[in-house]
Coordinates of N, CA, C and O in Angstrom, one line a residue:
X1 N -7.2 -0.9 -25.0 CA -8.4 -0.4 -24.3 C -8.1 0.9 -23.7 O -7.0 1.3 -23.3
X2 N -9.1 1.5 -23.5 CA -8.8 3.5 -23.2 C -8.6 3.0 -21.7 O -8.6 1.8 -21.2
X3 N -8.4 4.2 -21.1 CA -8.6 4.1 -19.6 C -9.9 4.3 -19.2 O -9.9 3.9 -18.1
X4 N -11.3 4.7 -19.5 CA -12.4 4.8 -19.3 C -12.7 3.8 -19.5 O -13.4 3.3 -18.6
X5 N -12.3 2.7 -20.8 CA -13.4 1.5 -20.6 C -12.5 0.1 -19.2 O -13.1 -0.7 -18.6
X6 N -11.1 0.4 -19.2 CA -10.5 -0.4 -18.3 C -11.1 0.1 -16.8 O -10.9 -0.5 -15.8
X7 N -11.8 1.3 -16.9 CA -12.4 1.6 -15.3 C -14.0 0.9 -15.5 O -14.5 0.3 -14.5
X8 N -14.6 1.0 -16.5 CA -15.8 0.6 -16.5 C -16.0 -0.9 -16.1 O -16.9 -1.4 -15.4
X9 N -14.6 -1.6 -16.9 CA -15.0 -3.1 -16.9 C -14.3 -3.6 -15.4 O -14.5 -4.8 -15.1
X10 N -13.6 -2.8 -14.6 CA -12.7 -3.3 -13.7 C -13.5 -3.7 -12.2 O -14.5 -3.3 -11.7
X11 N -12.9 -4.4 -11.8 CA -14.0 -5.3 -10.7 C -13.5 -4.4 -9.5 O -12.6 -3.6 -9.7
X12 N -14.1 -4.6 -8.2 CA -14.4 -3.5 -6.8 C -12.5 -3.3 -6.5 O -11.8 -2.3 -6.2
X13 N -12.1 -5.0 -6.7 CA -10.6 -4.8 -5.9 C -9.7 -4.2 -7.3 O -8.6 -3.7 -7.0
X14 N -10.0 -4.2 -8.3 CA -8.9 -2.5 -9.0 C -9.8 -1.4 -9.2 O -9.3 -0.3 -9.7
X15 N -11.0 -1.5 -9.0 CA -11.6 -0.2 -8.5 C -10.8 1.2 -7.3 O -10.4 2.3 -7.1
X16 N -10.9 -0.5 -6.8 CA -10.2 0.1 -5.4 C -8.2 0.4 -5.3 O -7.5 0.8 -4.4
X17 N -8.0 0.1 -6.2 CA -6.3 0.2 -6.3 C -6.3 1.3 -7.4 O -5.5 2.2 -7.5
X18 N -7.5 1.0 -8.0 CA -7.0 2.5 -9.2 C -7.4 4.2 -8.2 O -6.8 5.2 -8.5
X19 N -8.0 4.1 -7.5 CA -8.3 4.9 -6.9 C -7.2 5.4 -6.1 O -6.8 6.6 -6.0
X20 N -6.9 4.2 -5.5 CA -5.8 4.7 -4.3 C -4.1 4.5 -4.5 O -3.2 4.8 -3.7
X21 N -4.3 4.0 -5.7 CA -2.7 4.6 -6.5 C -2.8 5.9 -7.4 O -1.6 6.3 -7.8
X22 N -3.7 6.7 -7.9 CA -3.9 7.9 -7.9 C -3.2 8.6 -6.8 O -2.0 8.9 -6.8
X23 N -4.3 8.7 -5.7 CA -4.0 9.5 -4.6 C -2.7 9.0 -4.2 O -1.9 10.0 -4.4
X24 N -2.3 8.1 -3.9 CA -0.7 7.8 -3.4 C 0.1 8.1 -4.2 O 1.1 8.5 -3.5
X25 N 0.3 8.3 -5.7 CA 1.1 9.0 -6.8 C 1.1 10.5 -6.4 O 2.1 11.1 -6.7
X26 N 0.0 11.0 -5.7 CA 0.2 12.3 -5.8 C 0.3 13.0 -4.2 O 0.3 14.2 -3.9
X27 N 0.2 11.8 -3.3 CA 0.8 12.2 -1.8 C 2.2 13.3 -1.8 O 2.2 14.1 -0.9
X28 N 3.1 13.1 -2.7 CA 3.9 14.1 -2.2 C 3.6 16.0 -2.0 O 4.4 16.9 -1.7
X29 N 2.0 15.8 -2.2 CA 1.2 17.0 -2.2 C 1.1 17.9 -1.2 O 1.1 19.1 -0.9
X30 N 0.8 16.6 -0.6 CA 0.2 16.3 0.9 C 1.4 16.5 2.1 O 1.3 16.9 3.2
X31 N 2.5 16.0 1.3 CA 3.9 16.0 2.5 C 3.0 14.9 3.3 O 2.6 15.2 4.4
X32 N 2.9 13.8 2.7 CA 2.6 12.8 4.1 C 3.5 11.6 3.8 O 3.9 11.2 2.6
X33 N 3.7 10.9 5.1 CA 5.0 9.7 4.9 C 4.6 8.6 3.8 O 3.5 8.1 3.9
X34 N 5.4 8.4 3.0 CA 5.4 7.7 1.8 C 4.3 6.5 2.4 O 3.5 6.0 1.6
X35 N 4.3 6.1 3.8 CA 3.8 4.6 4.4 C 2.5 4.9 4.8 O 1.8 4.0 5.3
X36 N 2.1 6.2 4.7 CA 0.3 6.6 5.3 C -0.3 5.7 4.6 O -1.0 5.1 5.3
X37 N -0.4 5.3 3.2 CA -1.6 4.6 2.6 C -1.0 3.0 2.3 O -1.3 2.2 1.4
X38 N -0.4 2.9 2.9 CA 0.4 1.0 2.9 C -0.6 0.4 3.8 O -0.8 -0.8 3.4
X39 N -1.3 0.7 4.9 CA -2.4 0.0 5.3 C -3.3 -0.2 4.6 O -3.9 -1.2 4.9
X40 N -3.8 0.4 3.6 CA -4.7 0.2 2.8 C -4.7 -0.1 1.8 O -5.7 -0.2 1.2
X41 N -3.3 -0.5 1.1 CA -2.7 -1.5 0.1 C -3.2 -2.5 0.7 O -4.2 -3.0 0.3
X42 N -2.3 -3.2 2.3 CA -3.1 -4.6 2.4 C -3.9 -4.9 2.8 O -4.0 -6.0 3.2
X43 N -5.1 -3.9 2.9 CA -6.5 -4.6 3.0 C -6.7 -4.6 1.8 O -7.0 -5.8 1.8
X44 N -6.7 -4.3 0.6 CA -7.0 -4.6 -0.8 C -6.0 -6.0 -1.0 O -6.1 -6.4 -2.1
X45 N -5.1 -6.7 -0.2 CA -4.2 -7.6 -0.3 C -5.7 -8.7 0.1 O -6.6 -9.4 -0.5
X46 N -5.2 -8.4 1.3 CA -5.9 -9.5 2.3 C -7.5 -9.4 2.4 O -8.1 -10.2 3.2
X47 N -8.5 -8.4 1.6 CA -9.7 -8.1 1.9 C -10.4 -8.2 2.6 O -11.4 -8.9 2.5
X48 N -9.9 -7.3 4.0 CA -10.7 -6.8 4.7 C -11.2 -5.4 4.2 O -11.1 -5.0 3.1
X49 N -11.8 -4.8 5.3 CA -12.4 -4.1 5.2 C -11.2 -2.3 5.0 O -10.0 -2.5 5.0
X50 N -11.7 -1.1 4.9 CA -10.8 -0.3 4.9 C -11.3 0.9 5.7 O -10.9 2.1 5.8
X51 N -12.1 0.5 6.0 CA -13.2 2.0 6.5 C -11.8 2.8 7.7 O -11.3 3.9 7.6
X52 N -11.5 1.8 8.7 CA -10.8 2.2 9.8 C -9.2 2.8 9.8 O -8.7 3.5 10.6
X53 N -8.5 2.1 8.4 CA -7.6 2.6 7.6 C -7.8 4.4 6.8 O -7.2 5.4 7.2
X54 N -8.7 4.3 5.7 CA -8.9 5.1 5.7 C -9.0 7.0 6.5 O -8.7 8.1 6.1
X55 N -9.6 6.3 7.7 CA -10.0 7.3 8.6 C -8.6 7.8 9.0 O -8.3 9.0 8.8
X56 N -8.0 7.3 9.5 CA -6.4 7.0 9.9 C -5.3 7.5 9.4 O -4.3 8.0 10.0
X57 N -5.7 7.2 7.8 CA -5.4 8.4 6.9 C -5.6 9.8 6.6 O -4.8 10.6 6.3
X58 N -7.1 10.0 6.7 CA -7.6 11.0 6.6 C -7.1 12.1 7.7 O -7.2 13.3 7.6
X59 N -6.6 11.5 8.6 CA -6.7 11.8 10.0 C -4.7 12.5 9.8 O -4.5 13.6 10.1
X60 N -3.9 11.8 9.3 CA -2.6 11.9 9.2 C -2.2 13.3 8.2 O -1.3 14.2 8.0
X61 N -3.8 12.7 7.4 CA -2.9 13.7 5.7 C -3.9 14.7 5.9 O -4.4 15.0 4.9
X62 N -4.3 15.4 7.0 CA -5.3 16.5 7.6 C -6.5 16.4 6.0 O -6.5 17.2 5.1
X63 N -7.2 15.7 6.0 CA -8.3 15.5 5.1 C -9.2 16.9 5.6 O -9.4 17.2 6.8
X64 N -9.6 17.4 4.5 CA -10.3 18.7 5.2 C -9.6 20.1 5.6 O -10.3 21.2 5.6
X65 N -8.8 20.1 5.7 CA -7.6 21.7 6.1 C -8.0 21.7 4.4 O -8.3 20.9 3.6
X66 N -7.9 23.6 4.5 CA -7.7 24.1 3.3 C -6.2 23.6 2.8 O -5.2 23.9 3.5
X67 N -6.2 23.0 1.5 CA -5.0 23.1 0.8 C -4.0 24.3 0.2 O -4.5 25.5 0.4
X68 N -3.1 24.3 -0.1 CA -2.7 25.4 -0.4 C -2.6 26.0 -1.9 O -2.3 27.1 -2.4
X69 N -2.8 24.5 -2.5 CA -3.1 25.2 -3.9 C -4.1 24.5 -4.8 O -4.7 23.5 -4.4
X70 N -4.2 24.9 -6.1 CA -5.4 23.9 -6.8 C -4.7 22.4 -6.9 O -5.5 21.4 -6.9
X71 N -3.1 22.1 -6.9 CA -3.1 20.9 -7.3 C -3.3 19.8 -5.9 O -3.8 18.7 -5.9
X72 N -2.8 20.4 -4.8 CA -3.1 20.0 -3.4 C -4.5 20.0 -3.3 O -5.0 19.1 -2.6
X73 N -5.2 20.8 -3.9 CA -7.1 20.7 -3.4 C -7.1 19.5 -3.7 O -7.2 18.6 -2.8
X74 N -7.1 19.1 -5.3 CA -7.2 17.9 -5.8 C -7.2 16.8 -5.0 O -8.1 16.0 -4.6
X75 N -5.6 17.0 -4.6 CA -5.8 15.3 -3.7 C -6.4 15.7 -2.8 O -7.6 15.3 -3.0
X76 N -6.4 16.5 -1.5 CA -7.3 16.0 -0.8 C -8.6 16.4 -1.4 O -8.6 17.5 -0.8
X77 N -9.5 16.3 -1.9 CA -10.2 15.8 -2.6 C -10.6 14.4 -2.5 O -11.5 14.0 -1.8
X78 N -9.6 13.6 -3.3 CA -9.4 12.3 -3.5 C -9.6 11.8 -2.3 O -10.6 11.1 -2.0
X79 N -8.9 12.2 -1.8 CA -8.6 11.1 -0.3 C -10.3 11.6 0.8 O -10.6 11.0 1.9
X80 N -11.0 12.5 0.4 CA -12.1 13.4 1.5 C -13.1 12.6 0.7 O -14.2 12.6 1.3
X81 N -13.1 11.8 -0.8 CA -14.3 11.4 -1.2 C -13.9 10.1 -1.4 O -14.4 9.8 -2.5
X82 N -13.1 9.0 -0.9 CA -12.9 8.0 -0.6 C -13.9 7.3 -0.2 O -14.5 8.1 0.5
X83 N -14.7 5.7 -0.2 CA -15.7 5.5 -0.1 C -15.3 4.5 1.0 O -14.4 3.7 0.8
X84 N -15.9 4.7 2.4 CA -15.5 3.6 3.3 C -16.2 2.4 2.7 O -15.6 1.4 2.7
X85 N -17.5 2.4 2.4 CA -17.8 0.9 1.8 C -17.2 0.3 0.6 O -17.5 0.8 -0.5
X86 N -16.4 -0.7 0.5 CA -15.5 -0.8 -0.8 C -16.2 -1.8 -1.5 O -15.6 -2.9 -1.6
X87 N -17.7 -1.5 -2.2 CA -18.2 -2.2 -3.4 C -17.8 -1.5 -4.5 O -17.1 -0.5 -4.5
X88 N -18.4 -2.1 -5.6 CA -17.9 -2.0 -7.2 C -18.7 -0.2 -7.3 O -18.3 0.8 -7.7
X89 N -20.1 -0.7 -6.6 CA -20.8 1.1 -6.8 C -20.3 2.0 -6.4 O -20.3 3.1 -7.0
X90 N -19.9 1.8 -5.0 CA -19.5 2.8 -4.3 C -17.7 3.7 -4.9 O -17.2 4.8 -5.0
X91 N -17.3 2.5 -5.2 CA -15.9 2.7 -6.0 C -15.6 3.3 -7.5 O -14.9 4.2 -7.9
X92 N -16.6 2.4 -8.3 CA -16.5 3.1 -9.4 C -16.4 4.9 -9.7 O -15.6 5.4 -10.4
X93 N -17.3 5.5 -9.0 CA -17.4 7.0 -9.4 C -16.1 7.6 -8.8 O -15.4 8.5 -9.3
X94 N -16.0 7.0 -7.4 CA -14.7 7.2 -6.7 C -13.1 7.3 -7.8 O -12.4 8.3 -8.1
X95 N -13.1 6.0 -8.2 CA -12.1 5.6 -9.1 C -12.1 6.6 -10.8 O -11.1 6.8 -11.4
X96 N -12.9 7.0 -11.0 CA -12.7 7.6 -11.9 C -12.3 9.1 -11.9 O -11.5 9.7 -12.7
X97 N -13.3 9.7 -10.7 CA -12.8 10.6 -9.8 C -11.7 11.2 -9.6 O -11.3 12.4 -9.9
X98 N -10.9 9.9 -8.9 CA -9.6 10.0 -9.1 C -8.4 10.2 -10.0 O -7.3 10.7 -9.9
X99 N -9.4 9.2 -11.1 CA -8.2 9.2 -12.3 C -8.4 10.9 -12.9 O -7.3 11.2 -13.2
X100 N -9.1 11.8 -13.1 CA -9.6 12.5 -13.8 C -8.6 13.4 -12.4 O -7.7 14.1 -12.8
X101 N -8.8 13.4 -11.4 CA -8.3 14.2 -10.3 C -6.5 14.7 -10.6 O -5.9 15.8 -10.6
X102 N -6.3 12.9 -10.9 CA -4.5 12.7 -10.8 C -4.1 13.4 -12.4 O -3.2 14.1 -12.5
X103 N -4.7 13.2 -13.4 CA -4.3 13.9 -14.5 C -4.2 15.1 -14.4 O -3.2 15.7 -14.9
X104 N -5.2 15.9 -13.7 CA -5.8 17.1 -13.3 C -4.2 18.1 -12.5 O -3.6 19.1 -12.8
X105 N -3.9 16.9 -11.4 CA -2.5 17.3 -10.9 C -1.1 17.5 -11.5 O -0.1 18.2 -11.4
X106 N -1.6 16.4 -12.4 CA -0.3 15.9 -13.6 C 0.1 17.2 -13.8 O 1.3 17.7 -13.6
X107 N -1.2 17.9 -14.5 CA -1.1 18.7 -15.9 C -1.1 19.9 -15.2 O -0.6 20.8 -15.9
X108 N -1.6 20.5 -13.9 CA -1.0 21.1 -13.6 C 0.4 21.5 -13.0 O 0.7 22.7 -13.0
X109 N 1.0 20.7 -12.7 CA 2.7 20.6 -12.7 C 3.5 20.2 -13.5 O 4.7 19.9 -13.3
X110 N 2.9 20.0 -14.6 CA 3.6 19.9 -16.2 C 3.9 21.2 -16.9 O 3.4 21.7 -17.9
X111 N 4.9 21.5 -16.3 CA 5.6 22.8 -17.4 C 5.2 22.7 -18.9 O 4.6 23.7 -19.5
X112 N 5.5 21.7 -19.4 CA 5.1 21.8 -20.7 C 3.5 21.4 -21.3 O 3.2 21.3 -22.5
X113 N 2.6 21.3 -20.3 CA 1.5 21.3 -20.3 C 0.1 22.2 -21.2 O -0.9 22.0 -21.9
X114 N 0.9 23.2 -20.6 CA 0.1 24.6 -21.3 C -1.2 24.0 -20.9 O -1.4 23.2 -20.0
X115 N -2.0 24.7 -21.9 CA -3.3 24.6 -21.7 C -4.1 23.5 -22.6 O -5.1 23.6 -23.3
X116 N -3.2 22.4 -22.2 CA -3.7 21.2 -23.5 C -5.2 20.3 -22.5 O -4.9 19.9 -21.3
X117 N -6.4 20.1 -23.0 CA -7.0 19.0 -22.5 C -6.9 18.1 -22.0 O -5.8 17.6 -22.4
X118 N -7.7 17.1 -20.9 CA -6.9 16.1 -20.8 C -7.5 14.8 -21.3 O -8.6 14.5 -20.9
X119 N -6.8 14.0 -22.0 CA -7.2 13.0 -22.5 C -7.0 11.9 -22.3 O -6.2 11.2 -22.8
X120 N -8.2 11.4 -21.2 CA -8.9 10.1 -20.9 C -9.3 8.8 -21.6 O -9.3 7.6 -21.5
X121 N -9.6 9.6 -22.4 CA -10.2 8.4 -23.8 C -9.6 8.4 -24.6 O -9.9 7.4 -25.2
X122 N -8.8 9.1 -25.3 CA -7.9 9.3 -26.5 C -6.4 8.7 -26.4 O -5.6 8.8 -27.3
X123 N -6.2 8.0 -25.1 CA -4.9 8.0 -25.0 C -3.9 9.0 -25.0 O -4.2 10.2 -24.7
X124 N -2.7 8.7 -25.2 CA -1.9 10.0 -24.5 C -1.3 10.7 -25.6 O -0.2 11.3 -25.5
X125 N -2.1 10.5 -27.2 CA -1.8 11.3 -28.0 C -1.9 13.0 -27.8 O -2.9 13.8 -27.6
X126 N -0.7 13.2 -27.8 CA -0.5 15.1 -27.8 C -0.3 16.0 -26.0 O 0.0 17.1 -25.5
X127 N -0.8 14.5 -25.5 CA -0.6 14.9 -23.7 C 0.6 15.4 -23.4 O 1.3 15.3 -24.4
X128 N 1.3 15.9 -22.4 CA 2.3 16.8 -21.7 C 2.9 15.2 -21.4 O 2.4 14.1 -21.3
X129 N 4.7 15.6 -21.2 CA 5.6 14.3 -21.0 C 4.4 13.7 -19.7 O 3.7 12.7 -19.8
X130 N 4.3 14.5 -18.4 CA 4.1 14.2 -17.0 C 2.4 13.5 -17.3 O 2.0 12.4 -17.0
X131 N 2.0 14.1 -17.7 CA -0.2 13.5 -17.9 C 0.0 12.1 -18.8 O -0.7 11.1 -18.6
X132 N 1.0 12.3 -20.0 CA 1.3 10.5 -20.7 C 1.9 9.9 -19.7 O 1.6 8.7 -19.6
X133 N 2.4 10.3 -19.1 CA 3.4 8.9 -18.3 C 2.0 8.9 -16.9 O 2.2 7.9 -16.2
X134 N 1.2 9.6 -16.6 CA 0.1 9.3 -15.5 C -0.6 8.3 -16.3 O -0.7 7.2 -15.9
X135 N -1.2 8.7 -17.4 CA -2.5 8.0 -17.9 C -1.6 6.2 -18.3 O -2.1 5.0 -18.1
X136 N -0.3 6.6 -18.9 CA 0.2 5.2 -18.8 C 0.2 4.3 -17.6 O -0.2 3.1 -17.6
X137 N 0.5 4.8 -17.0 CA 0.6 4.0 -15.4 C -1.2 3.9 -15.1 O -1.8 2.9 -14.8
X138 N -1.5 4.6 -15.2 CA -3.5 4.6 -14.6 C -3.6 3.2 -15.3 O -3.9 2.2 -14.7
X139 N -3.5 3.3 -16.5 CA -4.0 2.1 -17.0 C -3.0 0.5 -16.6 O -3.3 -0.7 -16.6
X140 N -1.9 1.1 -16.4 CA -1.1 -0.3 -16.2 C -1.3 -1.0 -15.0 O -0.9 -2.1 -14.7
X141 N -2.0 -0.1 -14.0 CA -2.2 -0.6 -12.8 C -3.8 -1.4 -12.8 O -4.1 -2.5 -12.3
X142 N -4.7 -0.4 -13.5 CA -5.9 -1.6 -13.7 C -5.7 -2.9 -14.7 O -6.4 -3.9 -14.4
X143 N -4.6 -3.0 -15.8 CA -4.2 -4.1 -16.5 C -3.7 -5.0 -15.4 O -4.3 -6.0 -15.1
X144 N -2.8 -4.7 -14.9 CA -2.5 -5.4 -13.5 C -3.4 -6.3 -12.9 O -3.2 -7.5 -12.8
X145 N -4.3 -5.6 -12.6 CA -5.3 -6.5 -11.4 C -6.3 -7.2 -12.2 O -7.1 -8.1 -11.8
X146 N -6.3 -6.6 -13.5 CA -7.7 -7.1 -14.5 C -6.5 -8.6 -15.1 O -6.9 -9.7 -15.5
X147 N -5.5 -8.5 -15.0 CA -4.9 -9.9 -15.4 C -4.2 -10.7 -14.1 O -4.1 -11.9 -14.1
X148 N -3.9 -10.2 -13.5 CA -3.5 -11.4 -12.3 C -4.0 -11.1 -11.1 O -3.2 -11.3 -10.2
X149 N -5.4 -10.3 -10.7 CA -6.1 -10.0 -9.7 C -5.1 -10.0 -8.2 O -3.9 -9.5 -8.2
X150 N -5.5 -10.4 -7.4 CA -4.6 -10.1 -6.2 C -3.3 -9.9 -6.5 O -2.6 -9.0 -5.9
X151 N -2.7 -10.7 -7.2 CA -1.2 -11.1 -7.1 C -0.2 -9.7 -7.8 O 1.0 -9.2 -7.7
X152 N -1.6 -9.3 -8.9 CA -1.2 -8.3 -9.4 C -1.1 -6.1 -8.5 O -1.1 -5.0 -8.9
X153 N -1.1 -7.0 -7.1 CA -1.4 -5.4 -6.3 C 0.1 -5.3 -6.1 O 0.6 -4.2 -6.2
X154 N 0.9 -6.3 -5.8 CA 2.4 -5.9 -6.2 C 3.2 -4.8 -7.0 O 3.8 -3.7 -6.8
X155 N 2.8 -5.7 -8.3 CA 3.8 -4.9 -9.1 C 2.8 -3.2 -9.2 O 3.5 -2.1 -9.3
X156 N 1.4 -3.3 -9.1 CA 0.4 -2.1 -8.9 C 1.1 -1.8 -8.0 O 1.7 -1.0 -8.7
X157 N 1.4 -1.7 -7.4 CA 2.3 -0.6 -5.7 C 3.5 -0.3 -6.0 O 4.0 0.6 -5.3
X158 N 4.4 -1.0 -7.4 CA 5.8 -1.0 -8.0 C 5.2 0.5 -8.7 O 5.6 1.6 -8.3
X159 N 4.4 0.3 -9.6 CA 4.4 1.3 -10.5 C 3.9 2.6 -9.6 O 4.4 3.7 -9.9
X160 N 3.0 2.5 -8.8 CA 2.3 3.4 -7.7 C 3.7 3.9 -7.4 O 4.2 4.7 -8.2
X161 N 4.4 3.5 -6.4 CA 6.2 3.9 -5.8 C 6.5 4.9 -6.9 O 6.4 6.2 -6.8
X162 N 7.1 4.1 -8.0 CA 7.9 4.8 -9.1 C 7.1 6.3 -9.5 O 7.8 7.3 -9.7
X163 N 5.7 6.4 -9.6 CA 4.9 7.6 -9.9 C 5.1 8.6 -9.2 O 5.2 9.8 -9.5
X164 N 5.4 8.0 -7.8 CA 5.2 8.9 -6.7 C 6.5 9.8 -6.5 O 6.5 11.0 -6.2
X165 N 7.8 9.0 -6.9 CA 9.0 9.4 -6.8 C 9.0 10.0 -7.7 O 9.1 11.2 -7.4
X166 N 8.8 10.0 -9.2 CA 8.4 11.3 -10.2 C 7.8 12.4 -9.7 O 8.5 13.3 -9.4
X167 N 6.5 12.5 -9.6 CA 5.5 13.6 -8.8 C 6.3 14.2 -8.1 O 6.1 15.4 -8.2
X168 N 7.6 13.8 -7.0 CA 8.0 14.3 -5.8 C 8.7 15.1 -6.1 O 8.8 16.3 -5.7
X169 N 9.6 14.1 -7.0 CA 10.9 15.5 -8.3 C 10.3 16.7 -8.5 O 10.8 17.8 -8.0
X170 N 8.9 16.7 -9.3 CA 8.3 17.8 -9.9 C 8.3 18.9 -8.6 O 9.1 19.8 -8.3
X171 N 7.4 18.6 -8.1 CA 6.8 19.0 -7.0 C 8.4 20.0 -6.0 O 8.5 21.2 -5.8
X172 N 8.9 19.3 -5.9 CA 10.1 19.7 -5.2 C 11.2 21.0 -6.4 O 11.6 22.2 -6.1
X173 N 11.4 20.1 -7.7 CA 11.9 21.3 -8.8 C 11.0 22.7 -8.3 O 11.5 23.7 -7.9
X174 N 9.5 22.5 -8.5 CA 8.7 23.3 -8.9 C 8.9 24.2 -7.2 O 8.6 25.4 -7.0
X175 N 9.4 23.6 -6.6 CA 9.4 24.4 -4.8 C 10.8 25.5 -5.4 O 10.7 26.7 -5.2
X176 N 11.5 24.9 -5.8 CA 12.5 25.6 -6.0 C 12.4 26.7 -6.5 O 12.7 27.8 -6.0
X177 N 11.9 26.4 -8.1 CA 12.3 27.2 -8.9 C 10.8 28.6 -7.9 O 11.1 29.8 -8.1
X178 N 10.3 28.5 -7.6 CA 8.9 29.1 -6.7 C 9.8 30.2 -5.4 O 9.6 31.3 -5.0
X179 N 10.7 29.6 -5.3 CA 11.9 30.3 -3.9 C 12.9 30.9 -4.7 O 13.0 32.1 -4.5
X180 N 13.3 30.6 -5.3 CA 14.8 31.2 -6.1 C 13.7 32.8 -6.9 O 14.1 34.0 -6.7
X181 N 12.9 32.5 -7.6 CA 11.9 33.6 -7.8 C 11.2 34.5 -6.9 O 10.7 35.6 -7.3
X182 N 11.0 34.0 -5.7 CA 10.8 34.8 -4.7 C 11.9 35.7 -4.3 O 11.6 36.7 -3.7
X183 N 13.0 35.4 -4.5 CA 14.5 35.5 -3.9 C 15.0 36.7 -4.9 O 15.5 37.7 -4.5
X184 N 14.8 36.3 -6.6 CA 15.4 37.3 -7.5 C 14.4 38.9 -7.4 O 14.9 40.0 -7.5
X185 N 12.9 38.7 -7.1 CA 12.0 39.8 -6.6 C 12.4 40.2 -5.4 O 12.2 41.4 -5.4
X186 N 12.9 40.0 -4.4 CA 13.0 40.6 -3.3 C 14.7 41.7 -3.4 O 14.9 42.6 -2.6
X187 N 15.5 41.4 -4.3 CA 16.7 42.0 -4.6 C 16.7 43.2 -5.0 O 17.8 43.7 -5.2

């Protein structure tokens, strides 16, 4: 099943995890502590509500400051159009949002990216290593919850973790190689 129809058919609580393992995969953007969005893992655990989480968040990972680049806009983005009411309506557009957001980030910190499309519905034929290995996980985390619903936000936060520590590599190589180039121009 593509990733577009596993978001269509997916119920409010992996609405709500696909959304917010996007954004958490791509927190190292943000420079915010790996544990800012772990409150709002377990209200999707325990279903309460998240509006007060959320904000909390918003509040930590400066939601609203200008970002400093297009892939940083992105997330906060994500995280600025988060829906405090967590129904299936309010989430859906959210959730897809995001998925389309986090590929968006993928592929621009995919060296090998170039200028390839990104493909949502096609699977990850011809995608950059970093945008296949997002769109794989996007979808494994809605298979997750579409097959063992709660129980499945676990191993969803396993794969969420592992994303994030990828992203962070990139992110941090790409700091480097950004300074050492600053460094060979100034000589």
């Amino acid at each position: 099943m593509s990733l577009v129809e596993l978001i269509a058919r997916a119920d409010e609580r992996a609405l709500a995890a696909g959304g917010l393992a996007c954004l958490d995969r791509c927190l190292p953007l943000l420079g915010g502590d790996d544990e800012v969005l772990r409150p709002l893992w377990a209200s999707l655990a325990d279903g309460s509500g998240w509006a007060g989480e959320l904000t909390r968040a918003r509040d930590l990972l400066g939601a609203g400051r200008p970002a400093g680049d297009e892939a940083a806009l992105l997330v906060h983005r994500m995280l600025e159009s988060a829906p405090a009411e967590r129904t299936a309506g309010a989430l859906r557009p959210w959730a897809d949002a995001c998925s389309v957001a986090s590929l968006g980030v993928h592929r621009l910190l995919d060296p090998a990216a170039g200028d390839d499309a990104l493909r949502t519905d096609a699977g990850d034929a011809g995608a950059s290593p970093l945008v296949a290995a997002e769109l794989r996980r996007q979808a494994m985390v809605l298979e997750l919850l579409a097959d063992h619903g709660a129980q499945g936000l676990r191993r969803a936060l396993e794969v969420t973790v592992e994303g994030r520590r990828v992203l962070r590599a990139v992110v941090s190589r790409r700091a480097r190689n950004t300074a050492e180039a600053g460094a060979r121009a100034g000589l």
